Amino acid sequence: MITLHLHFPERTHALPILLAPGLLDRCGVALQEAGLEGPVALVSDTTVAAHYGARVRRSLEEAGFSVLEIHLPPGEGTKTLDMAAVLYRRLAQDGIGRDGLLIGLGGGVVLDLAGFVAATYMRGIAFVSIPTTLLAMVDASIGGKTGVDLPEGKNLVGAFYPPRLLLIDPIALHTLPAAEWRNGMAEVVKAALIGDPTLWQKLRGDPARWAAMPDMETLMDLLTRAIAVKIRIVEQDPLETQGEREVLNLGHTFGHAFERVSGYRVPHGEAVAAGMMAATALSARQGCLEEPRLFQDLEEVLQGLGLPTRWRAWLARYDIDTSPEDIIAAMDTDKKRRGGRLRFVLIHRPGVVRVHSDVPDEAVRQALEETAGL
Ligand SMILES: NC(=O)c1ccc[n+]([C@@H]2O[C@H](COP(=O)([O-])OP(=O)(O)OC[C@H]3O[C@@H](n4cnc5c(N)ncnc54)[C@H](O)[C@@H]3O)[C@@H](O)[C@H]2O)c1
Ligand SMILES: [Zn+2]
């Protein structure tokens, strides 16, 4: 068992993050040992519930918890205020009170929604997070952000509400579809570039090795390292007020623009992969990149994972024909545009990235031309 901690301000206790194979079957005891009590509402989506709901429920009941199970439809469409209201009413109808404990079991969609409901139901009830996708384990569950989408945009309503306990069982990834593995790996690559040169060397050493889930020891190492990077950055700027957290957006200014021009039809991980290539080209163009080989190495790592590296060729697969100008225009609405200037996270070398607010549009256009492909 590996235990990590995430410290939030104004909280007496740090958030314990437990990582261990088989934790799903021992979650009841883990909750007890963390001093958590109360009737449990176990929120999941139907796919995750079919795989793991019964096991988690059994473990909770064996530890003496009463369990109300709530299953939601899978997919981003579930992350709405309407679905939050459905959950509030189920909790109220089943008599879950302030002493209740809400557990989110699933990917980022379930955890964002369940966390938001826990933050707001009766002004806040205890929340426990059990991520089951790679993306949720290394990214969505770490950092205390919860929320739902509006028709006007993603994640527009939410709260900072860290769970009381985070349980990560890598065995859950055995059933993860290959496309979701790739999606999560895009964020692992990002974490390596932002803050773990050793992890970057491991990814770079044998790109094809990471195309599917590796052996358990390697997987535990990968998870621990990627999570540690996110913890380190979140602790510097827990409420996203000081800017340190912005480095987590490496590849995302481009990535979000790709998602927007596609009408959100492309997977997030693919957009981030193509976005990291553009961001690396921009880093070179701006004279930041100290290791010119990084561009080629990143392309090999992403290709090994089956992720796209050249945006025009990749978007063409989704029947999307767009131009650098359209992509730059799609960036203008990005929340990162402050005071009229776009902000980019540029790579200096693996482990060293910085936010730059002085990047001319022309350099962005050229970086996009350079990484278009076809
Ligand atoms: N709060 C944050 O800081 C944060 C950070 C990044 C992303 N997010 C959010 O996370 C969401 C994306 O999360 P995601 O990629 O985990 O998507 P997801 O929750 O939609 O899960 C992807 C798919 O995998 C299925 N699934 C989950 N676990 C499985 C398993 N173990 N075996 C088989 N199938 C499984 C789900 O049913 C779903 O169909 C987005 O809404 C995004 O906004 C939040
Ligand atoms: Zn992301």
CSV table of C-alpha atoms and ligand atoms in Angstrom, one decimal:
chain,number,residue,atom,x,y,z
A,1,MET,CA,0.0,0.0,0.0
A,2,ILE,CA,1.3,3.5,-0.9
A,3,THR,CA,-0.1,6.4,1.0
A,4,LEU,CA,0.3,10.0,-0.3
A,5,HIS,CA,-1.1,13.2,1.3
A,6,LEU,CA,-2.5,16.3,-0.2
A,7,HIS,CA,-2.6,19.4,2.1
A,8,PHE,CA,-5.3,21.9,1.7
A,9,PRO,CA,-5.3,25.3,3.5
A,10,GLU,CA,-7.6,25.8,6.5
A,11,ARG,CA,-8.0,22.1,6.9
A,12,THR,CA,-6.6,20.4,10.0
A,13,HIS,CA,-6.1,17.1,8.2
A,14,ALA,CA,-4.4,16.4,4.9
A,15,LEU,CA,-6.3,14.3,2.4
A,16,PRO,CA,-5.0,10.7,2.5
A,17,ILE,CA,-4.6,9.1,-0.9
A,18,LEU,CA,-4.3,5.3,-0.7
A,19,LEU,CA,-3.0,3.3,-3.6
A,20,ALA,CA,-3.1,-0.5,-3.5
A,21,PRO,CA,-4.1,-3.4,-5.8
A,22,GLY,CA,-7.3,-4.9,-4.3
A,23,LEU,CA,-8.4,-1.8,-2.5
A,24,LEU,CA,-11.9,-2.1,-4.0
A,25,ASP,CA,-12.5,-5.2,-2.0
A,26,ARG,CA,-11.1,-3.6,1.2
A,27,CYS,CA,-12.7,-0.1,0.9
A,28,GLY,CA,-15.1,-0.7,3.9
A,29,VAL,CA,-12.2,-1.3,6.3
A,30,ALA,CA,-10.3,1.6,4.8
A,31,LEU,CA,-13.2,3.9,5.4
A,32,GLN,CA,-13.5,2.7,9.0
A,33,GLU,CA,-9.8,3.1,9.6
A,34,ALA,CA,-10.1,6.7,8.4
A,35,GLY,CA,-12.8,7.3,11.0
A,36,LEU,CA,-15.6,7.7,8.6
A,37,GLU,CA,-19.1,6.6,9.5
A,38,GLY,CA,-22.7,7.1,8.5
A,39,PRO,CA,-25.1,5.8,6.0
A,40,VAL,CA,-23.4,5.6,2.5
A,41,ALA,CA,-24.8,6.8,-0.8
A,42,LEU,CA,-22.7,5.0,-3.4
A,43,VAL,CA,-22.9,6.9,-6.7
A,44,SER,CA,-21.6,5.3,-9.9
A,45,ASP,CA,-22.4,5.0,-13.6
A,46,THR,CA,-24.1,1.9,-14.9
A,47,THR,CA,-20.9,0.7,-16.7
A,48,VAL,CA,-18.7,1.0,-13.6
A,49,ALA,CA,-21.5,-0.3,-11.3
A,50,ALA,CA,-21.8,-3.5,-13.5
A,51,HIS,CA,-18.0,-4.1,-13.1
A,52,TYR,CA,-17.4,-3.0,-9.5
A,53,GLY,CA,-20.6,-2.0,-7.7
A,54,ALA,CA,-21.3,-5.3,-6.1
A,55,ARG,CA,-17.7,-5.7,-4.8
A,56,VAL,CA,-17.6,-2.2,-3.3
A,57,ARG,CA,-21.0,-2.7,-1.8
A,58,ARG,CA,-20.1,-6.0,-0.2
A,59,SER,CA,-17.0,-4.6,1.3
A,60,LEU,CA,-18.9,-1.6,2.7
A,61,GLU,CA,-21.6,-3.8,4.2
A,62,GLU,CA,-19.1,-6.2,5.7
A,63,ALA,CA,-17.7,-3.2,7.5
A,64,GLY,CA,-21.1,-2.3,8.8
A,65,PHE,CA,-22.1,0.5,6.5
A,66,SER,CA,-25.7,0.7,5.2
A,67,VAL,CA,-25.5,1.4,1.4
A,68,LEU,CA,-27.8,3.2,-1.0
A,69,GLU,CA,-26.7,2.6,-4.5
A,70,ILE,CA,-27.4,5.2,-7.2
A,71,HIS,CA,-26.5,4.5,-10.9
A,72,LEU,CA,-26.3,7.2,-13.5
A,73,PRO,CA,-26.0,7.0,-17.3
A,74,PRO,CA,-22.4,7.0,-18.4
A,75,GLY,CA,-20.9,9.9,-20.3
A,76,GLU,CA,-20.3,13.6,-20.1
A,77,GLY,CA,-24.0,14.3,-20.6
A,78,THR,CA,-24.6,13.2,-17.0
A,79,LYS,CA,-22.6,16.1,-15.6
A,80,THR,CA,-25.5,18.5,-15.4
A,81,LEU,CA,-27.4,20.5,-12.8
A,82,ASP,CA,-30.5,18.4,-13.7
A,83,MET,CA,-28.6,15.2,-12.7
A,84,ALA,CA,-27.4,16.9,-9.5
A,85,ALA,CA,-31.0,17.6,-8.7
A,86,VAL,CA,-31.9,14.0,-9.3
A,87,LEU,CA,-29.2,13.0,-6.8
A,88,TYR,CA,-30.3,15.6,-4.2
A,89,ARG,CA,-33.8,14.2,-4.3
A,90,ARG,CA,-32.7,10.6,-4.1
A,91,LEU,CA,-30.6,11.4,-1.1
A,92,ALA,CA,-33.5,13.3,0.6
A,93,GLN,CA,-36.0,10.5,-0.2
A,94,ASP,CA,-33.7,7.9,1.3
A,95,GLY,CA,-33.2,10.0,4.4
A,96,ILE,CA,-29.5,10.7,4.0
A,97,GLY,CA,-28.8,13.4,6.5
A,98,ARG,CA,-25.8,15.6,7.4
A,99,ASP,CA,-24.1,12.5,8.9
A,100,GLY,CA,-24.3,10.8,5.5
A,101,LEU,CA,-21.3,9.8,3.4
A,102,LEU,CA,-21.3,10.1,-0.3
A,103,ILE,CA,-19.0,7.9,-2.3
A,104,GLY,CA,-18.2,8.5,-5.9
A,105,LEU,CA,-17.1,5.4,-7.8
A,106,GLY,CA,-16.2,6.0,-11.4
A,107,GLY,CA,-14.4,8.2,-13.9
A,108,GLY,CA,-14.1,12.0,-13.8
A,109,VAL,CA,-17.8,12.4,-14.8
A,110,VAL,CA,-19.1,10.6,-11.8
A,111,LEU,CA,-16.5,12.1,-9.4
A,112,ASP,CA,-17.0,15.7,-10.6
A,113,LEU,CA,-20.8,15.3,-10.2
A,114,ALA,CA,-20.8,13.3,-7.0
A,115,GLY,CA,-18.3,15.7,-5.4
A,116,PHE,CA,-20.4,18.7,-6.4
A,117,VAL,CA,-23.5,17.1,-4.9
A,118,ALA,CA,-21.6,16.2,-1.7
A,119,ALA,CA,-20.3,19.8,-1.5
A,120,THR,CA,-23.8,21.3,-1.7
A,121,TYR,CA,-26.3,18.8,-0.3
A,122,MET,CA,-27.2,20.0,3.2
A,123,ARG,CA,-24.4,22.6,2.8
A,124,GLY,CA,-21.9,19.7,2.5
A,125,ILE,CA,-21.7,16.1,3.6
A,126,ALA,CA,-18.6,13.9,3.7
A,127,PHE,CA,-17.2,12.8,0.3
A,128,VAL,CA,-15.0,9.8,-0.6
A,129,SER,CA,-13.6,9.4,-4.1
A,130,ILE,CA,-12.8,6.1,-5.7
A,131,PRO,CA,-11.6,6.8,-9.3
A,132,THR,CA,-11.8,3.9,-11.8
A,133,THR,CA,-10.3,5.5,-15.0
A,134,LEU,CA,-6.6,6.4,-15.5
A,135,LEU,CA,-7.6,10.0,-16.1
A,136,ALA,CA,-9.6,10.2,-12.9
A,137,MET,CA,-6.8,8.5,-10.9
A,138,VAL,CA,-4.0,10.9,-12.0
A,139,ASP,CA,-6.0,14.0,-12.7
A,140,ALA,CA,-9.7,14.5,-12.0
A,141,SER,CA,-9.7,13.1,-8.5
A,142,ILE,CA,-6.6,15.1,-7.3
A,143,GLY,CA,-7.1,18.7,-6.6
A,144,GLY,CA,-10.5,19.2,-5.0
A,145,LYS,CA,-12.3,20.5,-8.0
A,146,THR,CA,-15.9,19.3,-8.5
A,147,GLY,CA,-18.5,20.6,-10.8
A,148,VAL,CA,-21.1,20.2,-13.6
A,149,ASP,CA,-21.4,21.5,-17.1
A,150,LEU,CA,-23.9,24.1,-18.5
A,151,PRO,CA,-25.1,24.2,-22.1
A,152,GLU,CA,-23.0,27.4,-22.3
A,153,GLY,CA,-19.7,25.6,-21.4
A,154,LYS,CA,-18.0,22.8,-19.5
A,155,ASN,CA,-17.4,22.9,-15.7
A,156,LEU,CA,-19.0,26.3,-15.4
A,157,VAL,CA,-20.6,25.5,-12.0
A,158,GLY,CA,-18.7,23.9,-9.2
A,159,ALA,CA,-17.0,24.0,-5.8
A,160,PHE,CA,-13.6,23.2,-4.3
A,161,TYR,CA,-14.5,20.3,-2.2
A,162,PRO,CA,-11.7,17.8,-1.5
A,163,PRO,CA,-12.8,14.3,-0.5
A,164,ARG,CA,-12.0,13.0,3.0
A,165,LEU,CA,-10.4,9.9,1.5
A,166,LEU,CA,-9.2,8.9,-1.9
A,167,LEU,CA,-8.9,5.2,-2.7
A,168,ILE,CA,-7.1,4.1,-5.9
A,169,ASP,CA,-7.2,0.4,-6.9
A,170,PRO,CA,-5.2,0.0,-10.1
A,171,ILE,CA,-6.8,-3.4,-10.7
A,172,ALA,CA,-9.9,-1.5,-11.8
A,173,LEU,CA,-8.0,-0.4,-14.9
A,174,HIS,CA,-8.1,-4.0,-16.2
A,175,THR,CA,-11.6,-3.4,-17.7
A,176,LEU,CA,-10.9,0.1,-19.0
A,177,PRO,CA,-11.4,0.4,-22.8
A,178,ALA,CA,-8.2,1.0,-24.7
A,179,ALA,CA,-9.4,4.5,-25.8
A,180,GLU,CA,-9.8,5.5,-22.2
A,181,TRP,CA,-6.3,4.2,-21.3
A,182,ARG,CA,-4.9,6.4,-24.1
A,183,ASN,CA,-6.9,9.4,-22.9
A,184,GLY,CA,-5.4,9.0,-19.4
A,185,MET,CA,-1.9,8.4,-20.7
A,186,ALA,CA,-2.0,11.8,-22.5
A,187,GLU,CA,-2.3,13.4,-19.0
A,188,VAL,CA,0.4,11.1,-17.6
A,189,VAL,CA,2.8,12.4,-20.4
A,190,LYS,CA,1.8,15.9,-19.5
A,191,ALA,CA,2.6,15.2,-15.8
A,192,ALA,CA,6.0,13.8,-16.7
A,193,LEU,CA,6.9,16.8,-18.8
A,194,ILE,CA,5.7,19.3,-16.2
A,195,GLY,CA,7.3,17.8,-13.2
A,196,ASP,CA,8.9,14.3,-13.3
A,197,PRO,CA,11.9,14.0,-15.7
A,198,THR,CA,12.5,10.4,-14.4
A,199,LEU,CA,9.0,9.4,-15.5
A,200,TRP,CA,9.6,11.2,-18.8
A,201,GLN,CA,12.7,9.0,-19.3
A,202,LYS,CA,10.7,5.9,-18.6
A,203,LEU,CA,8.1,6.9,-21.1
A,204,ARG,CA,10.7,7.8,-23.7
A,205,GLY,CA,12.8,4.7,-23.2
A,206,ASP,CA,10.2,2.4,-24.7
A,207,PRO,CA,7.2,4.2,-26.2
A,208,ALA,CA,5.3,1.1,-27.3
A,209,ARG,CA,5.4,-0.4,-23.8
A,210,TRP,CA,2.8,2.1,-22.6
A,211,ALA,CA,0.2,1.4,-25.3
A,212,ALA,CA,-1.6,-0.9,-23.0
A,213,MET,CA,-1.7,-1.4,-19.2
A,214,PRO,CA,1.8,-2.5,-18.0
A,215,ASP,CA,2.5,-5.0,-15.2
A,216,MET,CA,1.3,-4.0,-11.7
A,217,GLU,CA,4.6,-2.8,-10.3
A,218,THR,CA,5.2,-0.5,-13.3
A,219,LEU,CA,1.6,0.7,-13.2
A,220,MET,CA,1.9,1.6,-9.5
A,221,ASP,CA,5.1,3.5,-10.1
A,222,LEU,CA,3.4,5.4,-13.0
A,223,LEU,CA,0.4,6.3,-10.9
A,224,THR,CA,2.4,7.3,-7.9
A,225,ARG,CA,4.6,9.6,-9.9
A,226,ALA,CA,1.9,11.2,-12.0
A,227,ILE,CA,-0.2,11.8,-8.8
A,228,ALA,CA,2.8,13.2,-7.0
A,229,VAL,CA,3.3,15.8,-9.7
A,230,LYS,CA,-0.3,17.0,-9.5
A,231,ILE,CA,-0.2,17.1,-5.6
A,232,ARG,CA,2.9,19.2,-5.7
A,233,ILE,CA,1.4,21.8,-8.1
A,234,VAL,CA,-2.0,21.8,-6.4
A,235,GLU,CA,-0.4,22.4,-3.0
A,236,GLN,CA,1.3,25.5,-4.3
A,237,ASP,CA,-2.0,27.0,-5.4
A,238,PRO,CA,-4.9,25.0,-3.9
A,239,LEU,CA,-7.7,27.3,-4.9
A,240,GLU,CA,-6.3,28.3,-8.2
A,241,THR,CA,-5.9,31.9,-7.2
A,242,GLN,CA,-2.1,32.5,-7.6
A,243,GLY,CA,-1.4,31.0,-11.0
A,244,GLU,CA,0.9,28.2,-10.1
A,245,ARG,CA,-1.8,25.7,-11.1
A,246,GLU,CA,-1.8,27.1,-14.6
A,247,VAL,CA,1.2,24.9,-15.6
A,248,LEU,CA,-1.2,22.0,-15.5
A,249,ASN,CA,-2.6,23.4,-18.7
A,250,LEU,CA,0.4,22.4,-20.7
A,251,GLY,CA,-1.0,21.5,-24.2
A,252,HIS,CA,-4.5,22.5,-23.1
A,253,THR,CA,-4.6,26.0,-24.6
A,254,PHE,CA,-4.2,24.4,-28.0
A,255,GLY,CA,-6.1,21.3,-26.9
A,256,HIS,CA,-9.2,23.2,-25.8
A,257,ALA,CA,-9.2,25.1,-29.1
A,258,PHE,CA,-9.1,21.7,-31.0
A,259,GLU,CA,-12.0,20.5,-28.9
A,260,ARG,CA,-13.9,23.7,-29.6
A,261,VAL,CA,-13.5,23.7,-33.4
A,262,SER,CA,-14.5,20.0,-33.4
A,263,GLY,CA,-17.7,20.8,-31.5
A,264,TYR,CA,-16.4,18.6,-28.7
A,265,ARG,CA,-16.4,15.5,-30.9
A,266,VAL,CA,-12.8,14.6,-30.3
A,267,PRO,CA,-11.6,12.8,-27.1
A,268,HIS,CA,-9.9,15.2,-24.6
A,269,GLY,CA,-6.7,13.1,-24.4
A,270,GLU,CA,-6.3,13.2,-28.2
A,271,ALA,CA,-6.7,17.0,-28.1
A,272,VAL,CA,-4.2,17.3,-25.4
A,273,ALA,CA,-1.7,15.1,-27.2
A,274,ALA,CA,-1.9,17.2,-30.4
A,275,GLY,CA,-1.9,20.3,-28.2
A,276,MET,CA,1.4,19.3,-26.5
A,277,MET,CA,3.0,18.9,-29.9
A,278,ALA,CA,1.9,22.4,-30.8
A,279,ALA,CA,3.0,23.8,-27.4
A,280,THR,CA,6.4,22.1,-27.9
A,281,ALA,CA,6.8,23.6,-31.4
A,282,LEU,CA,5.9,27.0,-29.9
A,283,SER,CA,8.4,26.6,-27.1
A,284,ALA,CA,11.1,26.0,-29.7
A,285,ARG,CA,10.0,29.0,-31.7
A,286,GLN,CA,10.0,31.2,-28.7
A,287,GLY,CA,13.6,30.1,-27.8
A,288,CYS,CA,12.6,28.4,-24.6
A,289,LEU,CA,13.2,24.8,-25.5
A,290,GLU,CA,16.6,23.8,-24.2
A,291,GLU,CA,16.5,20.2,-25.6
A,292,PRO,CA,15.6,20.4,-29.3
A,293,ARG,CA,15.2,16.5,-29.4
A,294,LEU,CA,12.2,16.8,-27.2
A,295,PHE,CA,9.9,17.5,-30.1
A,296,GLN,CA,10.8,14.3,-31.8
A,297,ASP,CA,10.9,12.3,-28.6
A,298,LEU,CA,7.4,13.5,-27.7
A,299,GLU,CA,6.1,12.6,-31.1
A,300,GLU,CA,7.5,9.1,-30.7
A,301,VAL,CA,6.0,8.7,-27.2
A,302,LEU,CA,2.6,9.9,-28.3
A,303,GLN,CA,2.7,7.7,-31.4
A,304,GLY,CA,3.6,4.7,-29.3
A,305,LEU,CA,0.5,5.4,-27.3
A,306,GLY,CA,-1.7,5.6,-30.4
A,307,LEU,CA,-2.3,9.3,-29.7
A,308,PRO,CA,-2.3,12.0,-32.5
A,309,THR,CA,0.6,14.3,-33.0
A,310,ARG,CA,-0.4,16.3,-36.1
A,311,TRP,CA,-3.6,18.2,-35.8
A,312,ARG,CA,-4.8,18.6,-39.4
A,313,ALA,CA,-4.3,14.9,-40.2
A,314,TRP,CA,-6.0,13.9,-37.0
A,315,LEU,CA,-9.0,16.3,-37.3
A,316,ALA,CA,-9.5,15.1,-40.9
A,317,ARG,CA,-10.3,11.6,-39.4
A,318,TYR,CA,-13.3,13.3,-37.7
A,319,ASP,CA,-14.2,15.1,-41.0
A,320,ILE,CA,-13.1,18.4,-39.6
A,321,ASP,CA,-11.3,20.8,-41.9
A,322,THR,CA,-9.9,23.8,-40.1
A,323,SER,CA,-7.1,26.4,-40.3
A,324,PRO,CA,-4.6,27.9,-37.9
A,325,GLU,CA,-6.6,31.1,-37.9
A,326,ASP,CA,-9.8,29.2,-36.9
A,327,ILE,CA,-7.9,27.5,-34.1
A,328,ILE,CA,-6.4,30.8,-32.8
A,329,ALA,CA,-9.9,32.3,-33.0
A,330,ALA,CA,-11.2,29.4,-30.9
A,331,MET,CA,-8.6,30.2,-28.3
A,332,ASP,CA,-9.8,33.8,-27.9
A,333,THR,CA,-12.7,32.7,-25.8
A,334,ASP,CA,-10.5,30.6,-23.6
A,335,LYS,CA,-10.6,31.4,-19.9
A,336,LYS,CA,-6.9,31.7,-20.0
A,337,ARG,CA,-7.1,34.9,-22.0
A,338,ARG,CA,-6.5,37.5,-19.4
A,339,GLY,CA,-6.1,41.1,-20.1
A,340,GLY,CA,-6.4,40.5,-23.8
A,341,ARG,CA,-3.3,38.3,-24.1
A,342,LEU,CA,-3.2,34.6,-24.6
A,343,ARG,CA,-1.2,32.7,-22.0
A,344,PHE,CA,0.8,29.5,-22.9
A,345,VAL,CA,2.6,27.0,-20.9
A,346,LEU,CA,5.9,26.5,-22.6
A,347,ILE,CA,8.4,23.7,-22.0
A,348,HIS,CA,12.0,24.6,-21.2
A,349,ARG,CA,13.1,21.0,-20.6
A,350,PRO,CA,11.3,18.0,-19.0
A,351,GLY,CA,10.4,19.0,-15.5
A,352,VAL,CA,10.7,22.7,-16.2
A,353,VAL,CA,7.7,24.5,-17.7
A,354,ARG,CA,6.6,28.2,-17.4
A,355,VAL,CA,3.6,30.3,-18.2
A,356,HIS,CA,4.3,32.9,-20.9
A,357,SER,CA,2.0,35.8,-21.6
A,358,ASP,CA,4.0,37.5,-24.2
A,359,VAL,CA,3.5,35.1,-27.1
A,360,PRO,CA,2.6,36.8,-30.4
A,361,ASP,CA,-0.3,35.3,-32.4
A,362,GLU,CA,2.1,35.0,-35.4
A,363,ALA,CA,4.3,32.6,-33.4
A,364,VAL,CA,1.2,30.6,-32.5
A,365,ARG,CA,0.2,30.5,-36.1
A,366,GLN,CA,3.6,29.2,-37.2
A,367,ALA,CA,3.7,26.6,-34.4
A,368,LEU,CA,0.3,25.4,-35.7
A,369,GLU,CA,1.6,25.3,-39.3
A,370,GLU,CA,4.6,23.3,-38.2
A,371,THR,CA,2.5,20.7,-36.5
A,372,ALA,CA,-0.4,20.5,-38.9
A,373,GLY,CA,0.8,17.4,-40.8
A,374,LEU,CA,-0.6,16.2,-44.2
B,1,LIG,N1,-12.1,17.8,-11.3
B,1,LIG,C1,-11.0,17.9,-12.0
B,1,LIG,O1,-10.0,18.5,-11.6
B,1,LIG,C2,-11.0,17.3,-13.4
B,1,LIG,C3,-9.7,17.2,-14.1
B,1,LIG,C4,-9.7,16.6,-15.3
B,1,LIG,C5,-10.9,16.1,-15.9
B,1,LIG,N2,-12.1,16.3,-15.2
B,1,LIG,C6,-13.4,15.8,-15.8
B,1,LIG,O2,-13.3,14.4,-15.9
B,1,LIG,C7,-14.3,14.0,-16.9
B,1,LIG,C8,-13.6,12.9,-17.8
B,1,LIG,O3,-13.3,11.9,-16.9
B,1,LIG,P1,-13.1,10.4,-17.5
B,1,LIG,O4,-12.2,10.5,-18.7
B,1,LIG,O5,-12.7,9.5,-16.4
B,1,LIG,O6,-14.5,10.0,-18.2
B,1,LIG,P2,-15.7,9.2,-17.7
B,1,LIG,O7,-16.0,9.4,-16.3
B,1,LIG,O8,-16.8,9.6,-18.7
B,1,LIG,O9,-15.3,7.7,-18.0
B,1,LIG,C9,-15.0,7.3,-19.3
B,1,LIG,C10,-15.8,6.0,-19.6
B,1,LIG,O10,-15.2,4.9,-19.0
B,1,LIG,C11,-16.1,4.1,-18.3
B,1,LIG,N3,-15.4,3.5,-17.2
B,1,LIG,C12,-14.9,4.1,-16.1
B,1,LIG,N4,-14.2,3.3,-15.3
B,1,LIG,C13,-14.2,2.1,-16.0
B,1,LIG,C14,-13.5,0.9,-15.7
B,1,LIG,N5,-12.7,0.7,-14.7
B,1,LIG,N6,-13.7,-0.1,-16.6
B,1,LIG,C15,-14.5,0.1,-17.7
B,1,LIG,N7,-15.1,1.2,-18.0
B,1,LIG,C16,-14.9,2.2,-17.1
B,1,LIG,C17,-17.2,5.0,-17.9
B,1,LIG,O11,-18.4,4.4,-17.7
B,1,LIG,C18,-17.2,6.0,-19.1
B,1,LIG,O12,-18.0,5.4,-20.1
B,1,LIG,C19,-14.6,15.3,-17.7
B,1,LIG,O13,-15.9,15.6,-17.3
B,1,LIG,C20,-13.7,16.3,-17.2
B,1,LIG,O14,-14.2,17.6,-17.1
B,1,LIG,C21,-12.1,16.9,-14.0
B,2,ZN,ZN,-6.8,17.5,-19.4
